[in-house]
Short mmCIF file of C-alpha atoms in Angstrom, two decimals:
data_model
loop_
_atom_site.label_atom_id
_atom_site.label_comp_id
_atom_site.label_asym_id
_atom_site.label_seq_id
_atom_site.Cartn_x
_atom_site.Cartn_y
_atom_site.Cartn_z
CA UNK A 1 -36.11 -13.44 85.81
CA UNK A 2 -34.18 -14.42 89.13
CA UNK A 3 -35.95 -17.76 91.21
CA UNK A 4 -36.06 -16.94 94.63
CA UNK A 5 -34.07 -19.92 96.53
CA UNK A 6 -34.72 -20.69 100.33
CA UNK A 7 -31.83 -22.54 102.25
CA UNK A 8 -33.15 -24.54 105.03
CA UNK A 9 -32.21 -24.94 107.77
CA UNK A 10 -29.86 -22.12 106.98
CA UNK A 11 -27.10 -21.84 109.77
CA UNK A 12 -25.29 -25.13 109.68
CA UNK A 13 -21.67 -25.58 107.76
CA UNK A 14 -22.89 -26.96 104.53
CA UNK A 15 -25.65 -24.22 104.61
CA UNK A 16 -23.69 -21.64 104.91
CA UNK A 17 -21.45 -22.93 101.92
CA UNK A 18 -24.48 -23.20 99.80
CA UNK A 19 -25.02 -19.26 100.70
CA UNK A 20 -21.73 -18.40 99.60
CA UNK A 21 -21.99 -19.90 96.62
CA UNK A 22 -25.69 -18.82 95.17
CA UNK A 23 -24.99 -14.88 96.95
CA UNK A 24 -23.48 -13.31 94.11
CA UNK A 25 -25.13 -15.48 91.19
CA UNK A 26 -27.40 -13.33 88.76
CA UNK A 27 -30.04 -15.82 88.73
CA UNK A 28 -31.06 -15.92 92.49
CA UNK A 29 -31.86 -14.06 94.97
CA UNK A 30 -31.04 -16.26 98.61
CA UNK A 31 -33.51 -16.58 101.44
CA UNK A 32 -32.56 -18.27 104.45
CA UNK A 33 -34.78 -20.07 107.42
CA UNK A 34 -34.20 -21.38 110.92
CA UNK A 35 -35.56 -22.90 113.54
CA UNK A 36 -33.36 -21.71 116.14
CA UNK A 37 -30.70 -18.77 116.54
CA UNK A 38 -27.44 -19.34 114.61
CA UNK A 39 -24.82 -17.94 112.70
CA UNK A 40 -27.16 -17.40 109.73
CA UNK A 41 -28.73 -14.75 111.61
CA UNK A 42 -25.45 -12.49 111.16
CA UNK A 43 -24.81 -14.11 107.84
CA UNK A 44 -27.96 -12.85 105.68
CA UNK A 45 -29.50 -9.56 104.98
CA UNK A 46 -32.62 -8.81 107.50
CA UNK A 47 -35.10 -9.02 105.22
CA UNK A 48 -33.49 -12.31 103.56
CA UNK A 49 -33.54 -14.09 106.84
CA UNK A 50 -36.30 -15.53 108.67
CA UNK A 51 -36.36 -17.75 112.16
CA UNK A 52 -39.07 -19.24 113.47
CA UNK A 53 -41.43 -22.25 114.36
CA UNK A 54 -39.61 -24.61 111.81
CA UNK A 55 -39.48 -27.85 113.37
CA UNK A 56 -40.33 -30.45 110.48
CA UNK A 57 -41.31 -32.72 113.28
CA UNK A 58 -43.77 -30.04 114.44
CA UNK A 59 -47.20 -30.86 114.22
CA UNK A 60 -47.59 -26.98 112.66
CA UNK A 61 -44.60 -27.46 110.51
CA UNK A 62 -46.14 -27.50 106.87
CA UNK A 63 -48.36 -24.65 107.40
CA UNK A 64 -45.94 -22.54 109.21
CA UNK A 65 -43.38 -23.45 106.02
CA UNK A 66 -45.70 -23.21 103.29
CA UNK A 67 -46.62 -19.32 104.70
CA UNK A 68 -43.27 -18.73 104.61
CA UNK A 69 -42.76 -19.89 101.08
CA UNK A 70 -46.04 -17.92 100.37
CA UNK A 71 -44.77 -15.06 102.13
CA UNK A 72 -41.45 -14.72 99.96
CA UNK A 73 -42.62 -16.06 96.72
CA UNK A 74 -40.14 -18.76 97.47
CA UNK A 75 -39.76 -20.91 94.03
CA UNK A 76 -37.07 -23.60 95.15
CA UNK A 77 -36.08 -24.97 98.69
CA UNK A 78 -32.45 -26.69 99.21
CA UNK A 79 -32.88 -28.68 102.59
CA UNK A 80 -29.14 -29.03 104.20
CA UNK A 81 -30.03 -31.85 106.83
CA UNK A 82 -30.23 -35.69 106.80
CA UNK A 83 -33.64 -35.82 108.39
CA UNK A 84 -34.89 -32.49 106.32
CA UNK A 85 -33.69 -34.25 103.01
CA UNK A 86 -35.62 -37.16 103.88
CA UNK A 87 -38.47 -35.21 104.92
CA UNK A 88 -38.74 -33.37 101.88
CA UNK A 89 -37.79 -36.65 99.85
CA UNK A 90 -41.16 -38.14 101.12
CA UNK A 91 -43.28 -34.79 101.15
CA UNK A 92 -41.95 -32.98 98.28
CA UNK A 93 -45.92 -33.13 96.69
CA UNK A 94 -47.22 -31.04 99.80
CA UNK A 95 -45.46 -27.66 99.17
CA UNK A 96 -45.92 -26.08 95.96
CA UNK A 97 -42.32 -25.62 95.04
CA UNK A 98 -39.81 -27.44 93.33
CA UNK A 99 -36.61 -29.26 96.14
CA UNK A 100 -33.65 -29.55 95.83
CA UNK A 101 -33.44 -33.55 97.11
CA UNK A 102 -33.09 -36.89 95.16
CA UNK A 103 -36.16 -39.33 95.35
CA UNK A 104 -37.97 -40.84 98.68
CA UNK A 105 -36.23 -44.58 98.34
CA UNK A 106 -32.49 -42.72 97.98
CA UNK A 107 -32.81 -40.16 100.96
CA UNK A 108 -34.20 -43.18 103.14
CA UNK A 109 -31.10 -45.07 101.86
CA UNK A 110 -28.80 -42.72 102.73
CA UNK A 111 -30.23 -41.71 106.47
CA UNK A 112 -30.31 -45.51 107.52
CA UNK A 113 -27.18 -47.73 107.52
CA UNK A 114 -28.57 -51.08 108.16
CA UNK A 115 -30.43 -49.90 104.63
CA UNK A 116 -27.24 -48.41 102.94
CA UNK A 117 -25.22 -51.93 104.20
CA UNK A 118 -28.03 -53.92 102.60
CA UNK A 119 -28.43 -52.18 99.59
CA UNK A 120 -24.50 -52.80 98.66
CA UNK A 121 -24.08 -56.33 100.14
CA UNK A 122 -22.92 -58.08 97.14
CA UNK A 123 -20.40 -55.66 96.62
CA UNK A 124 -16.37 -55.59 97.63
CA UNK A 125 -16.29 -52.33 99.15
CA UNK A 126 -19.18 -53.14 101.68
CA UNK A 127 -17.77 -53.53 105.26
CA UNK A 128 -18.46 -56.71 106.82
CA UNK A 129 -21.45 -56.41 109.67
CA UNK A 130 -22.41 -58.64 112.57
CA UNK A 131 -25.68 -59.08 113.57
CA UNK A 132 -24.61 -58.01 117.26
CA UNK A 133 -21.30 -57.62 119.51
CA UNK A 134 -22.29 -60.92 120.28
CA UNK A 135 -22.23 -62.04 117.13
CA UNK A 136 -18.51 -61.05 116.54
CA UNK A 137 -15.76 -64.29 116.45
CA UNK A 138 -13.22 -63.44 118.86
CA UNK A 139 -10.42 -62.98 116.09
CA UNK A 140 -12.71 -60.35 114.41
CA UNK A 141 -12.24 -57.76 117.15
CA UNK A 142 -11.88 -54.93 117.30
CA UNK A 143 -15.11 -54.03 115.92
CA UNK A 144 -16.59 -50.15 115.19
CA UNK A 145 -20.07 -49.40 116.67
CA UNK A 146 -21.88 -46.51 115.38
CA UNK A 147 -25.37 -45.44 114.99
CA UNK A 148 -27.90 -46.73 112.45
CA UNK A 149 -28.88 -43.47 111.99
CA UNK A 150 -26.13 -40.79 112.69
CA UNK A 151 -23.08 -38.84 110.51
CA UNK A 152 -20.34 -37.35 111.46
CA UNK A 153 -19.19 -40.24 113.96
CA UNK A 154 -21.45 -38.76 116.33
CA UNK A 155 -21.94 -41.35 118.55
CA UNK A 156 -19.50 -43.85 117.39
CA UNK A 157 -17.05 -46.19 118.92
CA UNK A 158 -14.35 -48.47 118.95
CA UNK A 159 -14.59 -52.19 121.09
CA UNK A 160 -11.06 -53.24 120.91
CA UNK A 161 -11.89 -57.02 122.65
CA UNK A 162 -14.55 -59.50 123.67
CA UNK A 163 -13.80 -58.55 127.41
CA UNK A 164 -14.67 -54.76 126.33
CA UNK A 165 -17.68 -56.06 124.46
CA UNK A 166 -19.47 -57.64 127.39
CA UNK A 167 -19.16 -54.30 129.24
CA UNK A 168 -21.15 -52.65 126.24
CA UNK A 169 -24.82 -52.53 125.03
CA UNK A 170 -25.91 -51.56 121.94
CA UNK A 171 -29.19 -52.34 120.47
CA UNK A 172 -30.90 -52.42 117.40
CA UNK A 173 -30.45 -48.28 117.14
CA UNK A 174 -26.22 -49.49 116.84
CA UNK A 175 -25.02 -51.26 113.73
CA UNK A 176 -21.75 -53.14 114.18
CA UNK A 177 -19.11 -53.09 111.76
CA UNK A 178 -15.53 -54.32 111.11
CA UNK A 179 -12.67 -51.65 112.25
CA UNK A 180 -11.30 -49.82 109.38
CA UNK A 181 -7.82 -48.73 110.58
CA UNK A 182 -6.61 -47.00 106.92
CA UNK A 183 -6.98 -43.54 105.94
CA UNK A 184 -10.59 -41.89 104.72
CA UNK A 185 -11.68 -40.00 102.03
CA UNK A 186 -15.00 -38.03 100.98
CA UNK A 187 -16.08 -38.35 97.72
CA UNK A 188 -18.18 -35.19 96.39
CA UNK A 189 -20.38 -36.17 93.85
CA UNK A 190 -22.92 -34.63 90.97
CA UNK A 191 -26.01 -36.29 89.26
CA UNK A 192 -27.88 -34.31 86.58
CA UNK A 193 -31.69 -34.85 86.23
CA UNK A 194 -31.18 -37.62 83.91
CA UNK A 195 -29.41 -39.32 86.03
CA UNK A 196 -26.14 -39.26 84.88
CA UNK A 197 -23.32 -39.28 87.31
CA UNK A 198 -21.19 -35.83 85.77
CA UNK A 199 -18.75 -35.22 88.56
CA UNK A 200 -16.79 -37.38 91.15
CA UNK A 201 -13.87 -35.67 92.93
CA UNK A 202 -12.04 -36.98 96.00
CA UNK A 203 -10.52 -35.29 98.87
CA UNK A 204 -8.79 -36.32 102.21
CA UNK A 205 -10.45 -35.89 105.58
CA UNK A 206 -6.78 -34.57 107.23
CA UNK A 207 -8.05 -33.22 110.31
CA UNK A 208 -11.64 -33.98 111.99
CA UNK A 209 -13.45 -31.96 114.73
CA UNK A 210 -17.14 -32.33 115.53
CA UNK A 211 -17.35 -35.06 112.53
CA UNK A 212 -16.23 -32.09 109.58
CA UNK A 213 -12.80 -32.02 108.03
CA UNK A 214 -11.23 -28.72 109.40
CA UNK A 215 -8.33 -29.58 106.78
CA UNK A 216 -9.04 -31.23 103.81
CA UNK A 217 -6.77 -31.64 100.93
CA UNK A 218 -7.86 -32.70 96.86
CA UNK A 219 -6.52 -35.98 96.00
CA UNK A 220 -6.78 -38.08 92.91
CA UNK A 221 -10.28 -40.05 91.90
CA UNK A 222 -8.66 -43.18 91.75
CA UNK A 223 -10.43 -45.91 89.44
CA UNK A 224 -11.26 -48.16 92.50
CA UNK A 225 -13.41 -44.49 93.99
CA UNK A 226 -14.54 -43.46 90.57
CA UNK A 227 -16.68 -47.29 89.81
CA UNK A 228 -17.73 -47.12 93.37
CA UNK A 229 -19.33 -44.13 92.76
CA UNK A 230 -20.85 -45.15 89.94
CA UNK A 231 -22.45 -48.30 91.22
CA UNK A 232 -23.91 -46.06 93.88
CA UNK A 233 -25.51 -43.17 91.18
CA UNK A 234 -26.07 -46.46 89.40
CA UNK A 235 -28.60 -47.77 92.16
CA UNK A 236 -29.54 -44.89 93.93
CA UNK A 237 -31.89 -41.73 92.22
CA UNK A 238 -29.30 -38.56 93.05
CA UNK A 239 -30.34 -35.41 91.94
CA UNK A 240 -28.07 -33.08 92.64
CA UNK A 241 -24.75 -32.71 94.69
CA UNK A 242 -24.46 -35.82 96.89
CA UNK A 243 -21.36 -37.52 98.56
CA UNK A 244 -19.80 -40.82 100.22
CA UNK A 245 -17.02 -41.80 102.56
CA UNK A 246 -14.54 -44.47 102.66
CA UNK A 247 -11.94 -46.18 105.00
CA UNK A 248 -9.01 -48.21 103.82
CA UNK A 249 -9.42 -51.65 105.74
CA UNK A 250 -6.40 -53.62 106.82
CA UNK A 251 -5.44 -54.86 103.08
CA UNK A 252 -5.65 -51.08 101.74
CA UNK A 253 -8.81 -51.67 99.98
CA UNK A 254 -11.71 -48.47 100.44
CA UNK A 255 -15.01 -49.95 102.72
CA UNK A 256 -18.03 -47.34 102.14
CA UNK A 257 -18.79 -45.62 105.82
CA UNK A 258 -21.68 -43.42 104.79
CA UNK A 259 -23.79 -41.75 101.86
CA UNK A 260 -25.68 -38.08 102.29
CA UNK A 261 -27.72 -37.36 99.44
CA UNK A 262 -27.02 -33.92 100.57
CA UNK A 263 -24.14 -31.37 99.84
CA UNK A 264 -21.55 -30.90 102.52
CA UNK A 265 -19.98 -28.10 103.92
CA UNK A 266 -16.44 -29.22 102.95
CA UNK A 267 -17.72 -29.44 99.04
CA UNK A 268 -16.31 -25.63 99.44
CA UNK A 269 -13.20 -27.26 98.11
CA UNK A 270 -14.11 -28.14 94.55
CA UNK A 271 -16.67 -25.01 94.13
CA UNK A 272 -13.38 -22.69 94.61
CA UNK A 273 -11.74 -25.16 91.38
CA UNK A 274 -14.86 -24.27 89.56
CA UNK A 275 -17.72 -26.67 90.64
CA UNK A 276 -20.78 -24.61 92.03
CA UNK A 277 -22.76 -27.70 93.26
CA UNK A 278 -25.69 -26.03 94.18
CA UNK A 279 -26.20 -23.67 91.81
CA UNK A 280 -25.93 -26.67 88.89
CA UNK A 281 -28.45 -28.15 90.85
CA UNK A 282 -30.79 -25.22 90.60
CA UNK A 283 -29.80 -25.48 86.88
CA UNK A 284 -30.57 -28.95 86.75
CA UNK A 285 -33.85 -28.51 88.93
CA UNK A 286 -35.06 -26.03 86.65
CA UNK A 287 -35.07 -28.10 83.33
CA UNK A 288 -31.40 -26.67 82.73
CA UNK A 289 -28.49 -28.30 80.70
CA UNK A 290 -25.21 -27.62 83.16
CA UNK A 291 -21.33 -28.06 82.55
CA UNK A 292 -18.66 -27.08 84.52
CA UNK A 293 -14.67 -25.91 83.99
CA UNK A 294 -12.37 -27.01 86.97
CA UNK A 295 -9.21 -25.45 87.61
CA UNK A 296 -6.14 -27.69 87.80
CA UNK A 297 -3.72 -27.54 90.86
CA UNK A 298 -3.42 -28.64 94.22
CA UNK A 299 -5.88 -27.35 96.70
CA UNK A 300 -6.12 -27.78 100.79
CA UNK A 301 -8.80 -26.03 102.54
CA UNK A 302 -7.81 -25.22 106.79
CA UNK A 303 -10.89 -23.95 108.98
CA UNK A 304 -11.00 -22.57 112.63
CA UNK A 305 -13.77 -19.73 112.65
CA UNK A 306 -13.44 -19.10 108.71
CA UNK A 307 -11.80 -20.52 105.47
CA UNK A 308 -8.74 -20.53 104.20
CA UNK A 309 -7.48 -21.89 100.74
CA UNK A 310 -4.08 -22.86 100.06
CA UNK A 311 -4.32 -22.75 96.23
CA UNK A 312 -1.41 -22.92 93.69
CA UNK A 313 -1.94 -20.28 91.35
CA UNK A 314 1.13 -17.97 90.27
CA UNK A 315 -0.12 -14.80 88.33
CA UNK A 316 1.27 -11.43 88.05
CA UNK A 317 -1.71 -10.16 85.09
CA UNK A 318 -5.46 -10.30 86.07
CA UNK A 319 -7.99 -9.56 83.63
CA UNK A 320 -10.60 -8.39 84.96
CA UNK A 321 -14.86 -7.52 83.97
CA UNK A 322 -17.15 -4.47 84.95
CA UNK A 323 -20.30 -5.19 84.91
CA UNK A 324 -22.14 -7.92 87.26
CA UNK A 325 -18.25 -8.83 88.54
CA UNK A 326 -16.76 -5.20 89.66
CA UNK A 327 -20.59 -4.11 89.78
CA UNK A 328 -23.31 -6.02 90.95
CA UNK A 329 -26.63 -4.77 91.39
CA UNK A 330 -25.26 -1.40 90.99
CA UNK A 331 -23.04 -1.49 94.21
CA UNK A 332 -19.50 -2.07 93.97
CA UNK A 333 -18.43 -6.24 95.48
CA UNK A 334 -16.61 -5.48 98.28
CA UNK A 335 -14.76 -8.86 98.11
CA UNK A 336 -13.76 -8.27 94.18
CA UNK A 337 -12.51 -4.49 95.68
CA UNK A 338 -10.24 -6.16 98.14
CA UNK A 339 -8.82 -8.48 95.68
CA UNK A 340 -8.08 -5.69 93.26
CA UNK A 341 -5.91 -3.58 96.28
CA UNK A 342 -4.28 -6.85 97.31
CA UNK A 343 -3.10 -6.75 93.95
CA UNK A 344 -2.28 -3.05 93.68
CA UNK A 345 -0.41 -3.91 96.88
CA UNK A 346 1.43 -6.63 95.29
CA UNK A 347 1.93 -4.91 92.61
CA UNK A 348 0.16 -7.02 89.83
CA UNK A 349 -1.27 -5.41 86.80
CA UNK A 350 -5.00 -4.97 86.42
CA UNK A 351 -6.66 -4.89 83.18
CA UNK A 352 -10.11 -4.19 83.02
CA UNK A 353 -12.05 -5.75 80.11
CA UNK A 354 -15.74 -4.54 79.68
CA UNK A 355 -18.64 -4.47 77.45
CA UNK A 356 -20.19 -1.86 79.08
CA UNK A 357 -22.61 -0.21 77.37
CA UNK A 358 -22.68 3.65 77.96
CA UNK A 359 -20.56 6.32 79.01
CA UNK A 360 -17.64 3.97 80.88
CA UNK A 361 -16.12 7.27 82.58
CA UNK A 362 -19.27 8.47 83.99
CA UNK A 363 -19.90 5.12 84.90
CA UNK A 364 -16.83 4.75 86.86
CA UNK A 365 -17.18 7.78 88.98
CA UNK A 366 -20.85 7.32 89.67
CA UNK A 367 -19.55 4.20 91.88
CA UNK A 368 -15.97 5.96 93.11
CA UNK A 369 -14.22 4.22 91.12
CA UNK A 370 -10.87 5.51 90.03
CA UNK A 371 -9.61 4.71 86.27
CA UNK A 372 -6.02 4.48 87.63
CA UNK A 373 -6.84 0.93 89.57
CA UNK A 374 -6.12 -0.31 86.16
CA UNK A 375 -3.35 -0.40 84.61
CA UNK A 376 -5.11 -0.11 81.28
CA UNK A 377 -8.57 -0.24 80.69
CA UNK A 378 -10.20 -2.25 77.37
CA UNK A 379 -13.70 -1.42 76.33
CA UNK A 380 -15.10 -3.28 73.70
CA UNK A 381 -17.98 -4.15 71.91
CA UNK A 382 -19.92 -7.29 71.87
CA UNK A 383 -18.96 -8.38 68.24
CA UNK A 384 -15.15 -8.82 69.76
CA UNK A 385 -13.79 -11.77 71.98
CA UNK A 386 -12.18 -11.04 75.10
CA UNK A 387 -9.77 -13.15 74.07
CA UNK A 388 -8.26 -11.41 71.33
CA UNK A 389 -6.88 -8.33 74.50
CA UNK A 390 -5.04 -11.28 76.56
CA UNK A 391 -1.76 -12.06 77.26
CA UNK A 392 -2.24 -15.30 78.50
CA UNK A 393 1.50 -15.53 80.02
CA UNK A 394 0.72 -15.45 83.68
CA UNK A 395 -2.41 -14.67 83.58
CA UNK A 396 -5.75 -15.43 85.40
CA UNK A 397 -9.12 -13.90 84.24
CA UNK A 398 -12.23 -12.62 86.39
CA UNK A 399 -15.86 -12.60 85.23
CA UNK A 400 -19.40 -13.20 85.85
CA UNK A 401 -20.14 -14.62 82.31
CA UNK A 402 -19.43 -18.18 81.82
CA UNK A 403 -19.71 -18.21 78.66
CA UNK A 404 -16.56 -16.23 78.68
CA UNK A 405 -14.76 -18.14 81.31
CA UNK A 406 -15.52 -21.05 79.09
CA UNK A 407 -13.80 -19.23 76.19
CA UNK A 408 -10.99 -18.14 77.80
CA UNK A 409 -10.16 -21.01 79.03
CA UNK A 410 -10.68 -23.43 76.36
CA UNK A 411 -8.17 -21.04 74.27
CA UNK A 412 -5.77 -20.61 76.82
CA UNK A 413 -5.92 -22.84 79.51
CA UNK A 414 -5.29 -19.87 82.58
CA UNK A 415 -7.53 -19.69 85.56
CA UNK A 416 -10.97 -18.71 85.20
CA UNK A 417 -13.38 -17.29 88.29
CA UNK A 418 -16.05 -16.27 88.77
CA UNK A 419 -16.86 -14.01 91.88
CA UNK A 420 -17.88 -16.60 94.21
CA UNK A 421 -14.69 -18.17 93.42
CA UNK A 422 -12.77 -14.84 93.90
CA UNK A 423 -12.50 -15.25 97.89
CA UNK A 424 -9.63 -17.83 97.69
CA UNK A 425 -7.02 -15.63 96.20
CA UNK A 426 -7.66 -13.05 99.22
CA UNK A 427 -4.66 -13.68 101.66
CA UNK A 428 -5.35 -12.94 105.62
#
């Protein structure tokens, strides 16, 4: 049985990451909605894709949305905005499907910073606030003026003086904050639906254009991120992927900037190491235990008008699966296909490693598939480990099943993926 998943709104960064990484899962099939024209439109198949009158401050909102979830026999929505989060936080009880979103009190939290500020007050890594510019001793400047509710730094500014101040206005809309002048992280975090905090993992905000990290590098979870986060899970309800950010002040010590109980298009990162955020979520929504195996290495992801990975992973033997990973839905994966040439052109050895069950030959040519792409072909049955037909010297191993990934791995300790994950060996 696949649950039929809606992303909504469906065109923006992070929802088009949360696309990529549900597409080729066996357990969903991926709707998208919109209330406007955007990229999702050239993104999704036509009849996965639907725009229309979704504005959730429309006074026709929830019956236009809950046709559409009739419509499509949608069984779980993943909103991908602040104010849709927070929406669906506080009206989850009015559709009759289960959301992706943690609890009312958290998303409310997280949209309002005058909230988030007073929620962590007592502790050291909340910045210090003024009531106004006013308000700010004259050795205190400069002083950062953002939005109560905003991301991004949409909006934000910098008042460097008290002269400066005088010539600015900023009401109770405007929270006013000490500068921060060290370097910032985002920390991508995962709560199960007990409520246990299973995944923190830092990265570096290297280069920022309309408030998203074009570059982005993995750095260490330092102790000082890693208990920050967990005061956070510890007094907010997360369900789900979620994520902070943080600025060194002047003494080097990480201040707390903003919290989305949402996932983020730049969480791409960690689901190429291993970490499908949204698709644990759908685990966890649906009453499922999850786990995860992350791949080891340095990792920097670069945007302009698509993603690129710089990952360090030296191979010259991939092991690869037929069915569901070659094979999906009975058409060949175009993106597995390319990675198999680039490797033919680098001249790699393939190994195909299948359970199929049937005539593998017939198989094969039924899809145009030529035996000689491998350079040998294993086909066992399902009382063998996969295992026992790999040379684990530099090696990396492809399949759907992570069960097997699991295996392989915890024997050998090589690079597992699974297809999603398959994009960020493609060069070009």
């Amino acid at each position: 049985m696949k649950w039929n998943v809606l992303i909504f709104p469906a065109g923006a960064e992070n929802a088009l990451e949360i696309y990529e990484a549900l597409r080729y899962n066996l357990n969903v099939e991926v709707f998208g909605a919109s209330g406007k024209k955007d990229f999702a439109e050239y993104k999704y198949p036509d009849d996965r894709y639907i725009e229309g009158d979704f504005w959730i401050y429309s006074k026709d909102f929830k019956a236009n949305f809950q046709t559409l979830l009739e419509k499509y026999k949608i069984d779980i929505v993943i909103p991908t905005h602040d104010d849709a989060a927070l929406y669906f936080a506080e009206n989850r009880n009015q559709f009759n499907v289960r959301i992706l979103v943690s609890d009312a009190r958290t998303a409310k939290i997280c949209r309002e910073k005058r909230l988030m500020y007073q929620e962590i007050s007592d502790m050291p890594f909340c910045p210090i606030t003024y009531q106004s510019l006013e308000a700010v001793p004259k050795e205190d400047f400069p002083v950062f003026v953002k939005p109560n509710i905003g991301a991004g730094g949409r909006g934000a500014f910098c008042i460097k003086s008290r002269e400066d101040a005088r010539k600015e206005s900023c009401g109770e809309e405007f929270v006013v904050a000490e500068f921060l002048p060290g370097k910032e992280l985002t920390v991508d975090c995962f709560t199960n639906r007990k409520g246990e905090l299973v995944f923190v993992g830092a990265r570096s905000r290297d280069r920022i254009q309309m408030g998203i990290a074009f570059r982005s590098t993995r750095v260490p979870a330092t102790d000082e991120i890693y208990q920050m986060a967990k005061i956070l899970n510890g007094r907010l309800s997360f369900l789900g992927a979620w994520y902070f950010q943080v600025k060194e002040d002047k003494e080097g010590q990480y201040k707390l900037l903003e919290i989305s109980c949402r996932q983020s298009g730049t969480m791409t990162l960690y689901r190429h190491l291993g970490i499908n955020f949204p698709m644990l979520g759908v685990f966890e929504l649906m009453g499922r235990d999850t786990s995860y195996v992350l791949n080891s290495g340095e990792c920097q992801i670069e945007r302009c008008l698509m993603t690129k990975f710089k990952y360090e992973c030296s191979f010259e033997n991939v092991y690869i699966d037929m069915d569901d990973t070659i094979i999906i839905d009975g058409k060949v994966c175009t993106v597995i296909i390319a990675f198999i040439y680039q490797c033919v052109n680098m001249q790699k050895k393939i190994f195909l490693l299948t359970r199929h069950e049937g005539d593998l030959s017939d198989f094969m040519e039924k899809h145009k598939l030529s035996e000689t792409l491998f350079d040998k072909i294993y086909h066992i049955g399902f009382d063998v480990a996969k295992a026992t037909f790999i040379d684990p010297q530099n090696s990396i191993f492809i399949d759907n099943s992570y069960q097997e990934r699991k295996a392989i791995y915890e024997m050998y300790g090589i690079p597992v993926f699974d297809v999603d994950m398959v994009d960020m060996l493609l060069e070009g």
